[in-house]
CSV table of C-alpha atoms and ligand atoms in Angstrom, one decimal:
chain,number,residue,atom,x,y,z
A,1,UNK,CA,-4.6,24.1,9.2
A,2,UNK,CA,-1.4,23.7,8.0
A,3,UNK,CA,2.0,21.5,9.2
A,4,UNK,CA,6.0,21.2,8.8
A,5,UNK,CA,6.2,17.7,9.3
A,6,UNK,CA,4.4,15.2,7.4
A,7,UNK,CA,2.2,12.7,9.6
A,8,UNK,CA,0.2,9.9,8.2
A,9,UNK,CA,-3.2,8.1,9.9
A,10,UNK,CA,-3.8,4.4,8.8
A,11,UNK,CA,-7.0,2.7,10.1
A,12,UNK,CA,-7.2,-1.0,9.4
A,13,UNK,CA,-10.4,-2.6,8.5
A,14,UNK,CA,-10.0,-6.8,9.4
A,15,UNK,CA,-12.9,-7.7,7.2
A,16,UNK,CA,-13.3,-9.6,4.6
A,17,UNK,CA,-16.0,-11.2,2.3
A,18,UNK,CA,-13.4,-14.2,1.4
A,19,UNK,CA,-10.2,-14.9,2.5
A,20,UNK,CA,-7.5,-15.0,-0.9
A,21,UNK,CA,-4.9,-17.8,-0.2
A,22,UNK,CA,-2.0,-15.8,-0.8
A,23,UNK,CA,-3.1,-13.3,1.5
A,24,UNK,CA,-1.0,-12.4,4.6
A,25,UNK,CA,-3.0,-9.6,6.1
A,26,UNK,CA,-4.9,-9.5,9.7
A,27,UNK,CA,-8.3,-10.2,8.2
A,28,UNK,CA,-11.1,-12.0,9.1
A,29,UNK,CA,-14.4,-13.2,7.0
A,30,UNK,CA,-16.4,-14.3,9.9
A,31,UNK,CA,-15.9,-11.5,12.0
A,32,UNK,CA,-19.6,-9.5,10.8
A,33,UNK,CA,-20.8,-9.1,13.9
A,34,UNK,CA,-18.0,-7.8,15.5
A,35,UNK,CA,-18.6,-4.3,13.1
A,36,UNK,CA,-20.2,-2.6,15.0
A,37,UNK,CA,-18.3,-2.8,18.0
A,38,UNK,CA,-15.0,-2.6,16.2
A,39,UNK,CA,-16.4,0.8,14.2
A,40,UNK,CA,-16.5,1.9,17.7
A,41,UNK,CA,-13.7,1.3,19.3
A,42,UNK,CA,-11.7,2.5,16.4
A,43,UNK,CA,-13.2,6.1,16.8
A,44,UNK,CA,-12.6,5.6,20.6
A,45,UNK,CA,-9.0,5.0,20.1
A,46,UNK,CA,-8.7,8.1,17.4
A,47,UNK,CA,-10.5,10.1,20.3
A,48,UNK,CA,-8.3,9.1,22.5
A,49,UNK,CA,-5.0,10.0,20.6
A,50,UNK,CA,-6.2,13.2,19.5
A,51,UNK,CA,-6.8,14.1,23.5
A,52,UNK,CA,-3.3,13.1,24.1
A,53,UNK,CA,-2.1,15.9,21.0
A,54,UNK,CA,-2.0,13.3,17.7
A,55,UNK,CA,-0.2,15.6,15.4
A,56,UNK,CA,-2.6,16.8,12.8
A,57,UNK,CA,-2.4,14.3,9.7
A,58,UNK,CA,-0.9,15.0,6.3
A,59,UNK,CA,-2.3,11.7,5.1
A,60,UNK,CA,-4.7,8.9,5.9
A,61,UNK,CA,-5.3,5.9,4.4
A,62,UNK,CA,-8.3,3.6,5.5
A,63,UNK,CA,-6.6,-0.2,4.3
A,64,UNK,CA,-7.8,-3.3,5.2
A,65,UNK,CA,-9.0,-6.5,4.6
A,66,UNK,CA,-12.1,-4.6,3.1
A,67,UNK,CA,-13.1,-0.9,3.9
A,68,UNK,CA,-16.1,-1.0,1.8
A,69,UNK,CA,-17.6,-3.9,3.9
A,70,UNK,CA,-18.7,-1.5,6.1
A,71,UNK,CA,-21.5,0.9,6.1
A,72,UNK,CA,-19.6,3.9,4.3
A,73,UNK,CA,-21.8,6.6,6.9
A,74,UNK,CA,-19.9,5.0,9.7
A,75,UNK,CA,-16.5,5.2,8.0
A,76,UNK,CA,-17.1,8.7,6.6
A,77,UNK,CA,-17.8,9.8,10.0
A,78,UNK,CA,-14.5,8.3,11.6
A,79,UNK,CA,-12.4,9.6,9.2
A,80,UNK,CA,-13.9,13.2,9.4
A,81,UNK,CA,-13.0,12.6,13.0
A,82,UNK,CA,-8.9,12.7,12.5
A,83,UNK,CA,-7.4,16.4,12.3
A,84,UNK,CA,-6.0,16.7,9.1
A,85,UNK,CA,-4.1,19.5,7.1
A,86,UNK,CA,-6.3,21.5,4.7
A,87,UNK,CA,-4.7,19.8,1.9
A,88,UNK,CA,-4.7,16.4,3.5
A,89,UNK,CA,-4.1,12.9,0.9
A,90,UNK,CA,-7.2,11.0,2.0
A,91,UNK,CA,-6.9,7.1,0.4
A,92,UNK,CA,-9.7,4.6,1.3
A,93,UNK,CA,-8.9,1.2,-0.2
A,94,UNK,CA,-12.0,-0.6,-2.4
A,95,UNK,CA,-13.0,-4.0,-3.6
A,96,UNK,CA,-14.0,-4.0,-7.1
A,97,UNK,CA,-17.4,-6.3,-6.4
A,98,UNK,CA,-18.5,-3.4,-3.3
A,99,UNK,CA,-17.9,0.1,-5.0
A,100,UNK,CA,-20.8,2.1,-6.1
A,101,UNK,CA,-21.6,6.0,-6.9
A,102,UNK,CA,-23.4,6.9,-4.0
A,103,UNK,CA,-21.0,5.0,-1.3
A,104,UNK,CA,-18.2,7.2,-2.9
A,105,UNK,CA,-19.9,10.6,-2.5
A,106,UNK,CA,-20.1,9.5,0.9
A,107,UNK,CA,-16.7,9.5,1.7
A,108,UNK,CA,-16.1,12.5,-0.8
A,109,UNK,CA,-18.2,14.3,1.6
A,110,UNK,CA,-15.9,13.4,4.7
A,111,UNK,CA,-12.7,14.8,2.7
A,112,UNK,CA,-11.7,11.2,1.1
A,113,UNK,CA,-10.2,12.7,-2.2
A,114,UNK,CA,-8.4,9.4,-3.6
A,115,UNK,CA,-9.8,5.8,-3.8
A,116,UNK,CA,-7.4,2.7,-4.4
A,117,UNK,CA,-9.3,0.0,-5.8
A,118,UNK,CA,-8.5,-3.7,-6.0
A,119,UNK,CA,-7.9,-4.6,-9.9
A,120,UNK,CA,-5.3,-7.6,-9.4
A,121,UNK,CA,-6.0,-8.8,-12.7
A,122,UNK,CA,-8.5,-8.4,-16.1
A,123,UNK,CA,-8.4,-12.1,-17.1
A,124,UNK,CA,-11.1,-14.0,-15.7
A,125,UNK,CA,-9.1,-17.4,-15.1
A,126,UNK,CA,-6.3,-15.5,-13.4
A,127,UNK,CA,-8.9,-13.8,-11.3
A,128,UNK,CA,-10.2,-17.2,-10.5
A,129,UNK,CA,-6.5,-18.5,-9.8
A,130,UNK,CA,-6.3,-15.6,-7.4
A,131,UNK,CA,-9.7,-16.7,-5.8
A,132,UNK,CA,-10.9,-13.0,-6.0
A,133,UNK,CA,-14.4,-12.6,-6.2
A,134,UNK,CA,-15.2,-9.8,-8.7
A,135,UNK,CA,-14.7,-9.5,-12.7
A,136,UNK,CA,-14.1,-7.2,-15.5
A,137,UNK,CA,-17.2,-5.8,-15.2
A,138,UNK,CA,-17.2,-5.0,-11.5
A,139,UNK,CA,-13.5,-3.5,-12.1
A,140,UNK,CA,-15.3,-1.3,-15.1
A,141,UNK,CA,-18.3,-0.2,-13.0
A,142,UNK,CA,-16.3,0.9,-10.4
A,143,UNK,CA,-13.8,3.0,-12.3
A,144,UNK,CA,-16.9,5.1,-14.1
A,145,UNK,CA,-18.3,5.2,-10.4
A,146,UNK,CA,-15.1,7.0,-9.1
A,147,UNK,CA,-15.0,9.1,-12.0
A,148,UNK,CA,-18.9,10.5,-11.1
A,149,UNK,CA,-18.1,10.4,-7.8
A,150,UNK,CA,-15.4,13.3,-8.6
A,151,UNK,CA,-12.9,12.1,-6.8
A,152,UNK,CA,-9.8,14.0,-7.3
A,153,UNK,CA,-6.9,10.8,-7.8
A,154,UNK,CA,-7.2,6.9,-7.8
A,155,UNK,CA,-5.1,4.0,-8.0
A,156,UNK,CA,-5.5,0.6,-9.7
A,157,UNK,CA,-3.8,-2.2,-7.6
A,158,UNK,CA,-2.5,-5.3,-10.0
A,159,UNK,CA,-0.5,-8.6,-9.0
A,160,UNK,CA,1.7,-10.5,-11.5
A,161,UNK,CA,2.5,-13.6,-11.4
A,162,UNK,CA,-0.5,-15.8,-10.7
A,163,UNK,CA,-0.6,-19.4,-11.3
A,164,UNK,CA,-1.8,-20.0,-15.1
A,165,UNK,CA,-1.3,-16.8,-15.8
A,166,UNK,CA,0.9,-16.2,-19.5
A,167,UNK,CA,2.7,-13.3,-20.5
A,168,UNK,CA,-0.4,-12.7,-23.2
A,169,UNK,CA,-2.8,-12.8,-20.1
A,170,UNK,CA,-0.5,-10.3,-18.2
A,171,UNK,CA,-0.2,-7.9,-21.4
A,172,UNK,CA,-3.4,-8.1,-22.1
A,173,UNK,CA,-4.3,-7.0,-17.9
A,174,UNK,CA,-1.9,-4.1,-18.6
A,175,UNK,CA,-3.1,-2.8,-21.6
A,176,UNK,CA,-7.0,-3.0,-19.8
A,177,UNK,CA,-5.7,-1.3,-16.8
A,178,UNK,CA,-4.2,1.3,-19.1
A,179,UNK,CA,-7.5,2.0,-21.3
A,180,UNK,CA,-9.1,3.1,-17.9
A,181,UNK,CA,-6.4,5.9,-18.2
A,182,UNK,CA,-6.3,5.7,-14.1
A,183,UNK,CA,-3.7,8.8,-12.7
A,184,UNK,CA,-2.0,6.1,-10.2
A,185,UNK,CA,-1.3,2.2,-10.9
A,186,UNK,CA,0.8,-0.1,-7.9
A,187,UNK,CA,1.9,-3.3,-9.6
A,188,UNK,CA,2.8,-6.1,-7.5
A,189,UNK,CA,5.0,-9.5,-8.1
A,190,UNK,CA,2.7,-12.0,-6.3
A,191,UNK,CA,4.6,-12.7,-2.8
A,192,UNK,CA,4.5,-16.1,-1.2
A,193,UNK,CA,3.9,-15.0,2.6
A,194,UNK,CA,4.5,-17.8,5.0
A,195,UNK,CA,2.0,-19.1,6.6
A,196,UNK,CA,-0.4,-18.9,3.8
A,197,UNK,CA,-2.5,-21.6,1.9
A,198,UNK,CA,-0.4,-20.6,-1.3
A,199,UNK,CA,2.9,-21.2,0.7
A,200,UNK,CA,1.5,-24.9,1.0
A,201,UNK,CA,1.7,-25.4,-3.1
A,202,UNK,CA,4.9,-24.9,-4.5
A,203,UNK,CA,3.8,-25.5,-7.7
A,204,UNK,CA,1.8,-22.4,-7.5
A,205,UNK,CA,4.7,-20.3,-6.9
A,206,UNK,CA,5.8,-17.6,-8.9
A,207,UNK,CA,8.7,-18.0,-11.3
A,208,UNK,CA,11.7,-15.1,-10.9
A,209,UNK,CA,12.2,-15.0,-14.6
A,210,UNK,CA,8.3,-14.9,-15.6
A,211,UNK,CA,7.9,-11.8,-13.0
A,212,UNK,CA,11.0,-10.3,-14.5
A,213,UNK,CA,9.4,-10.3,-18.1
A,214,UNK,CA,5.9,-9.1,-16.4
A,215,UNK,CA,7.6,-6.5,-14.8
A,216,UNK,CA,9.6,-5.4,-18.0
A,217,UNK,CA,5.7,-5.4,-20.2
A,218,UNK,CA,4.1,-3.5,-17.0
A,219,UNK,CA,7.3,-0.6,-17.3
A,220,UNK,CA,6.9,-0.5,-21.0
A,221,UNK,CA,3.5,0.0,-21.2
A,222,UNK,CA,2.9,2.6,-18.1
A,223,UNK,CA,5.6,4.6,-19.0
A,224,UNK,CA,4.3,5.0,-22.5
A,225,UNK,CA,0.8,6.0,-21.2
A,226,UNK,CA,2.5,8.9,-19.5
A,227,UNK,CA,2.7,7.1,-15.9
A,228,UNK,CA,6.1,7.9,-14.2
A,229,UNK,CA,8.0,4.8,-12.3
A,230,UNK,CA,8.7,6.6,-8.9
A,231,UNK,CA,9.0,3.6,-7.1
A,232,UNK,CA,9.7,0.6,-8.1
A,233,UNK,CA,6.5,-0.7,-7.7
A,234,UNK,CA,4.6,2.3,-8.9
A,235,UNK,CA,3.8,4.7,-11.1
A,236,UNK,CA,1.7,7.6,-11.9
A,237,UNK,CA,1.0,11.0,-13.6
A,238,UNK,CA,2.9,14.0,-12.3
A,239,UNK,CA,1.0,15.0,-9.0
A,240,UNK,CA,-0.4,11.8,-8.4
A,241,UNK,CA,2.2,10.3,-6.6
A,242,UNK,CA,1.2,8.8,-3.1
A,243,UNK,CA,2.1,10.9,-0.1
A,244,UNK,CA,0.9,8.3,2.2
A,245,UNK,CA,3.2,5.8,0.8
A,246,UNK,CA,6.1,8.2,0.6
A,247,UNK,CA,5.9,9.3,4.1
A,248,UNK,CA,6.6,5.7,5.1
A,249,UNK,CA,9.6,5.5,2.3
A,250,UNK,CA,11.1,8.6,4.0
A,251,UNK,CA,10.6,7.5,7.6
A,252,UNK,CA,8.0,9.9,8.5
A,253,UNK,CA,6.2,9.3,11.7
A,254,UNK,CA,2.7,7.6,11.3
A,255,UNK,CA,-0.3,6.4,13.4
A,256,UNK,CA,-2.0,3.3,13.0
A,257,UNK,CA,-5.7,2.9,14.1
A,258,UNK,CA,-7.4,-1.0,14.4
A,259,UNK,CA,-6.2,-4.2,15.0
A,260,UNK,CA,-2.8,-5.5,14.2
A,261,UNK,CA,-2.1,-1.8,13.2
A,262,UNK,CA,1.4,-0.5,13.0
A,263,UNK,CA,2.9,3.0,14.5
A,264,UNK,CA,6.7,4.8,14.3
A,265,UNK,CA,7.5,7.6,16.0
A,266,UNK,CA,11.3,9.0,15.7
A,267,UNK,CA,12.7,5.3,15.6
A,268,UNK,CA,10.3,4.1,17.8
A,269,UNK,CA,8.0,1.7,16.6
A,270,UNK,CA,4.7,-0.4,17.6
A,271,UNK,CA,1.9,-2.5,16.8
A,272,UNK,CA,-1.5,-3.0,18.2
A,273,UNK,CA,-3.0,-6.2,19.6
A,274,UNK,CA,-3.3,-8.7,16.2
A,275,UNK,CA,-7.4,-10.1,16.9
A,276,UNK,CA,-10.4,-7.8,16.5
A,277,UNK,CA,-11.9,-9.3,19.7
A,278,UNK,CA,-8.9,-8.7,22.1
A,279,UNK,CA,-8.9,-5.1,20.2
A,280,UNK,CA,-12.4,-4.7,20.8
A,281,UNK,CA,-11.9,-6.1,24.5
A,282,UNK,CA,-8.9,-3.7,25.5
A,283,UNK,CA,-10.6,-0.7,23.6
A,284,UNK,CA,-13.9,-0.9,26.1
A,285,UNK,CA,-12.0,-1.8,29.2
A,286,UNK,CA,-9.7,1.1,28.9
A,287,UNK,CA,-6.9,-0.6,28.6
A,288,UNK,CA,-3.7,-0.1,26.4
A,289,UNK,CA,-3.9,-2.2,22.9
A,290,UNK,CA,-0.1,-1.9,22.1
A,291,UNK,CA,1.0,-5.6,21.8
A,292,UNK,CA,5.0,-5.0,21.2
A,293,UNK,CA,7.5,-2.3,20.2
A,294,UNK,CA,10.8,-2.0,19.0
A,295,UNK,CA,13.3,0.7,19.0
A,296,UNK,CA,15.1,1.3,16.0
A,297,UNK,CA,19.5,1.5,16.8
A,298,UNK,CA,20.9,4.2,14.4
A,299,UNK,CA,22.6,1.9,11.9
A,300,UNK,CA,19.1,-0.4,11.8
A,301,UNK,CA,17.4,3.0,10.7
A,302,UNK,CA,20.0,3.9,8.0
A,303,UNK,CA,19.8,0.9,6.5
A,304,UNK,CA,15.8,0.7,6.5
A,305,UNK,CA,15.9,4.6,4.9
A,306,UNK,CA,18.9,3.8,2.3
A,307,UNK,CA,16.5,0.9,1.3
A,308,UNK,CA,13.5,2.5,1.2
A,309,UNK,CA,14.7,5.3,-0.7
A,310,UNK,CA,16.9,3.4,-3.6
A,311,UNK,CA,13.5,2.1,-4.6
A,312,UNK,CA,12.0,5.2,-5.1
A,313,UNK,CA,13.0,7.9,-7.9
A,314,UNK,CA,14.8,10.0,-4.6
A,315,UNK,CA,17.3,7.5,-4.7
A,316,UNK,CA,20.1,7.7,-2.3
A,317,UNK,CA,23.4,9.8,-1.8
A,318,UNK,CA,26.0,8.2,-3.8
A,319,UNK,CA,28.9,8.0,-0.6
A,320,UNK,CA,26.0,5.2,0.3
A,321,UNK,CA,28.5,2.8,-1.9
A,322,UNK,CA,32.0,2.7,-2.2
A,323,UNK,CA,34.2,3.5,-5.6
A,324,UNK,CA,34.4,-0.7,-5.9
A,325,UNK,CA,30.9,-1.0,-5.5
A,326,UNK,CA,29.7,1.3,-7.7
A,327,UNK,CA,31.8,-0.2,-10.7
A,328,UNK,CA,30.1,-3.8,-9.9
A,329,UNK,CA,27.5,-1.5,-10.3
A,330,UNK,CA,27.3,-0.4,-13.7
A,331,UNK,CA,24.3,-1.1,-15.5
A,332,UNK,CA,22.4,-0.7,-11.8
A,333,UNK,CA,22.5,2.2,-10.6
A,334,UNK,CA,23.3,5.6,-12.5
A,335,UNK,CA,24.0,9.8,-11.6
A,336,UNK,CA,20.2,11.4,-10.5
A,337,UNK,CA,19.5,13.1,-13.1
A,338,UNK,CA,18.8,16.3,-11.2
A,339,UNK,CA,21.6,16.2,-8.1
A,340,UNK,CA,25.1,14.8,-8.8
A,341,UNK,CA,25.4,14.3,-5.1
A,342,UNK,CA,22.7,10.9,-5.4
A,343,UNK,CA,22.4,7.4,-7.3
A,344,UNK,CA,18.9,6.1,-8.8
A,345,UNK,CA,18.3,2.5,-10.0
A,346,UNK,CA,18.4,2.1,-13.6
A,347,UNK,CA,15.0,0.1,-15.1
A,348,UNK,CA,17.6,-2.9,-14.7
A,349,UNK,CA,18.4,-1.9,-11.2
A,350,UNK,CA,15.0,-2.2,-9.9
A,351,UNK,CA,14.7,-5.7,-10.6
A,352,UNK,CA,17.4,-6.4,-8.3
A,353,UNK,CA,16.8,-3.7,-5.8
A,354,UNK,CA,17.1,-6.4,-2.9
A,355,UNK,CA,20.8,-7.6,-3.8
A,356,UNK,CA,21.9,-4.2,-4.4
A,357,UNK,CA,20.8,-3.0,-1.1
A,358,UNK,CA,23.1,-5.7,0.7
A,359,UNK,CA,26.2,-3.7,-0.9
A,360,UNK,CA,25.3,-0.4,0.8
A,361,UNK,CA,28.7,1.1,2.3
B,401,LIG,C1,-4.1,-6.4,1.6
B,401,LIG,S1,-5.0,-5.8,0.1
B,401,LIG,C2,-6.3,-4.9,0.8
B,401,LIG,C3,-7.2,-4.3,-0.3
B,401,LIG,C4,-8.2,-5.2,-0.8
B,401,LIG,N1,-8.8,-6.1,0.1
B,401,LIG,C5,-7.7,-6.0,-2.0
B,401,LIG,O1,-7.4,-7.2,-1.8
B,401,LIG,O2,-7.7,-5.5,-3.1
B,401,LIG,C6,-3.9,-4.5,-0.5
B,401,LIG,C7,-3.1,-5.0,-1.7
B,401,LIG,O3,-2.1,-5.8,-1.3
B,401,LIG,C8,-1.6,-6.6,-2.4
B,401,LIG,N2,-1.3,-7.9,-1.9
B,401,LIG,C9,-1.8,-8.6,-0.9
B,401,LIG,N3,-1.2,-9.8,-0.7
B,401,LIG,C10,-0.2,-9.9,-1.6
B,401,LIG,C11,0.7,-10.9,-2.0
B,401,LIG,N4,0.9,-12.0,-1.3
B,401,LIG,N5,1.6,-10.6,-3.0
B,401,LIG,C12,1.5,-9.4,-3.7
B,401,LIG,N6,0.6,-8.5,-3.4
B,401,LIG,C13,-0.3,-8.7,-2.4
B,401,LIG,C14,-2.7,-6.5,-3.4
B,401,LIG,O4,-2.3,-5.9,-4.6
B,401,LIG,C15,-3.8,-5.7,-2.8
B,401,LIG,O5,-4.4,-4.9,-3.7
B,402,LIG,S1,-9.7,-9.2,-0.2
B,402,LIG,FE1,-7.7,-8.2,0.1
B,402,LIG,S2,-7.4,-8.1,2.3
B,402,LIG,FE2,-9.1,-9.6,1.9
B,402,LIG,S3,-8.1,-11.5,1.9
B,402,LIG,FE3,-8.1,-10.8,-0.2
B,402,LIG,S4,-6.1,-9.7,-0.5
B,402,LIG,FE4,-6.4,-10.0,1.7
């Protein structure tokens, strides 16, 4: 099967062994016995979109909380349930301290061809600063398991920024992260999200300048192991960019699956009920799990897509500035190098990507 448009799946997974204080997501670590039932009603909802003509999926990407918390059989056979193009992205997120060989030929065999695994960091106090459970070792074991698994791409997640963590610590992370040779790496300044324990303890907080000089090592050193910055919080090997993730940069429209799950269609978009129970509830009773929607006005939606887009190596067409702009400009954004018609952010310009977008035309 083949199809024009991209379309992208997401199911969310709101499990979670521990809870990391810095974490904002809709997850849940006493929520085990609500698996089974949740499993279900997630294929139940796919069913029901799919009866209702779902387009068929480009990508999918199985995210969480903590996709392999749950038996990998069950997951395998939801996500073999969602019509997908023959040459279909298939991402399922992993925690370093769950991964093993034989739960990754188990999604293999359901068409899940790219795994995206949880590093955060190789230094064992930052990963105890984080309050992640796993180690080197577990991040180690599970690269080698992907790589006998066969699976076609993966991505190594890390997050700079932690408290106690030095630049040596953060080098030293990169560097690791590097020797695993991995086709895809995300790096990620550590976010303060409101509403989280870490938002409590300001002297845990990251420090602008540290992240800057993070971000500047993590450039260097990916882009002289052959990995490409296409966006400006990722980079990989030629062909291993994310479709998934760039379907949501271009404005693509996307389905999300679970709780607390997010959908767009053509400027419309929507998000499912935020608790596993009332999910689970509405699921079985039949009844509709959107929570809210918004509608999009046209000059929201430029902005969102000029925004989205300067961050990634696409960039954006250079009318998107005036002439007086683009001279306070210099240094920040420069010609594409393969269509005059476009700007790009220089290495410089990333850093400030935010500021820069608030000077669009
Ligand atoms: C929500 S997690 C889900 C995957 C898995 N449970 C994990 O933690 O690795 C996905 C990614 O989001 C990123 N993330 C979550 N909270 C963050 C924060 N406050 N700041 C920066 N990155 C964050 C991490 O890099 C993480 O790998
Ligand atoms: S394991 Fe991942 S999803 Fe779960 S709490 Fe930690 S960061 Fe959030």
């Amino acid at each position: 099967m083949s199809s024009t448009s991209p379309f992208g799946v997401y199911l969310h997974i709101p499990f979670c062994a521990s809870k990391c204080d810095y974490c904002a997501f809709a997850t849940w670590t006493d929520r085990a016995h609500l698996v089974d039932r949740y499993l279900e009603a997630l294929r139940t909802e796919i069913v029901r979109a799919v009866d209702v003509g779902m387009p068929i999926a480009s990508t999918v990407f199985v995210g969480g909380g903590t996709p392999t918390l749950v038996p990998p059989e069950r997951l395998a056979s939801i996500v073999a349930s969602i019509p997908v193009v023959s040459d279909a992205e298939i991402t399922v997120e992993c925690n370093p301290d769950d991964v093993g060989v034989d739960m990754l030929r188990t999604y293999r065999s359901a068409g899940v061809n790219r795994i995206s695994l949880g590093v955060q960091s190789m230094s064992p106090h930052v990963l105890a600063s984080l309050g992640r459970t796993h180690d080197r070792d577990n991040v180690a074991r599970s690269v080698e398991a992907i790589r006998s698994a066969d699976m076609p791409s993966f991505n190594l997640d890390v997050i700079y920024g932690a408290a106690g963590e030095s630049l040596a610590d953060w080098r030293s992370t990169v560097r690791d992260v590097v020797a695993f040779d991995p086709p895809h790496v995300s790096a990620y300044g550590l976010t303060v999200e409101a509403g989280t324990p870490l938002a409590a303890q300001p002297d845990r907080h990251p420090d602008d300048d540290d992240q800057a000089d993070k971000y500047d090592i993590a450039d260097e050193l990916f882009g002289s192991a052959g990995l490409e910055n296409y966006e400006v919080s990722n980079w990989a090997r030629p062909g291993h960019e994310s479709r998934h993730n760039f379907l949501y940069w271009r404005q693509h429209d996307y389905r999300g699956f679970g709780c607390a799950a997010h959908s767009h269609r053509s400027g419309r978009r929507w998000w499912n009920v935020r608790t596993p129970e009332r999910y689970i509830d509405l699921v079985e009773s039949d009844g509709d799990v959107e929570a809210s929607a918004e509608v999009l006005d046209d000059e929201t939606r430029r902005f969102e897509r000029l925004q989205l887009l300067l961050r990634t190596r696409d960039g954006i067409p250079v009318d998107s500035f005036t002439e007086e702009t683009l001279v306070l400009l210099d240094g920040l954004v420069v010609p594409h190098p393969d269509d005059a018609t476009r700007v790009v952010l220089t290495h410089r310009g990333r850093l400030m990507a935010n500021e820069i977008s608030l000077r669009f035309a």
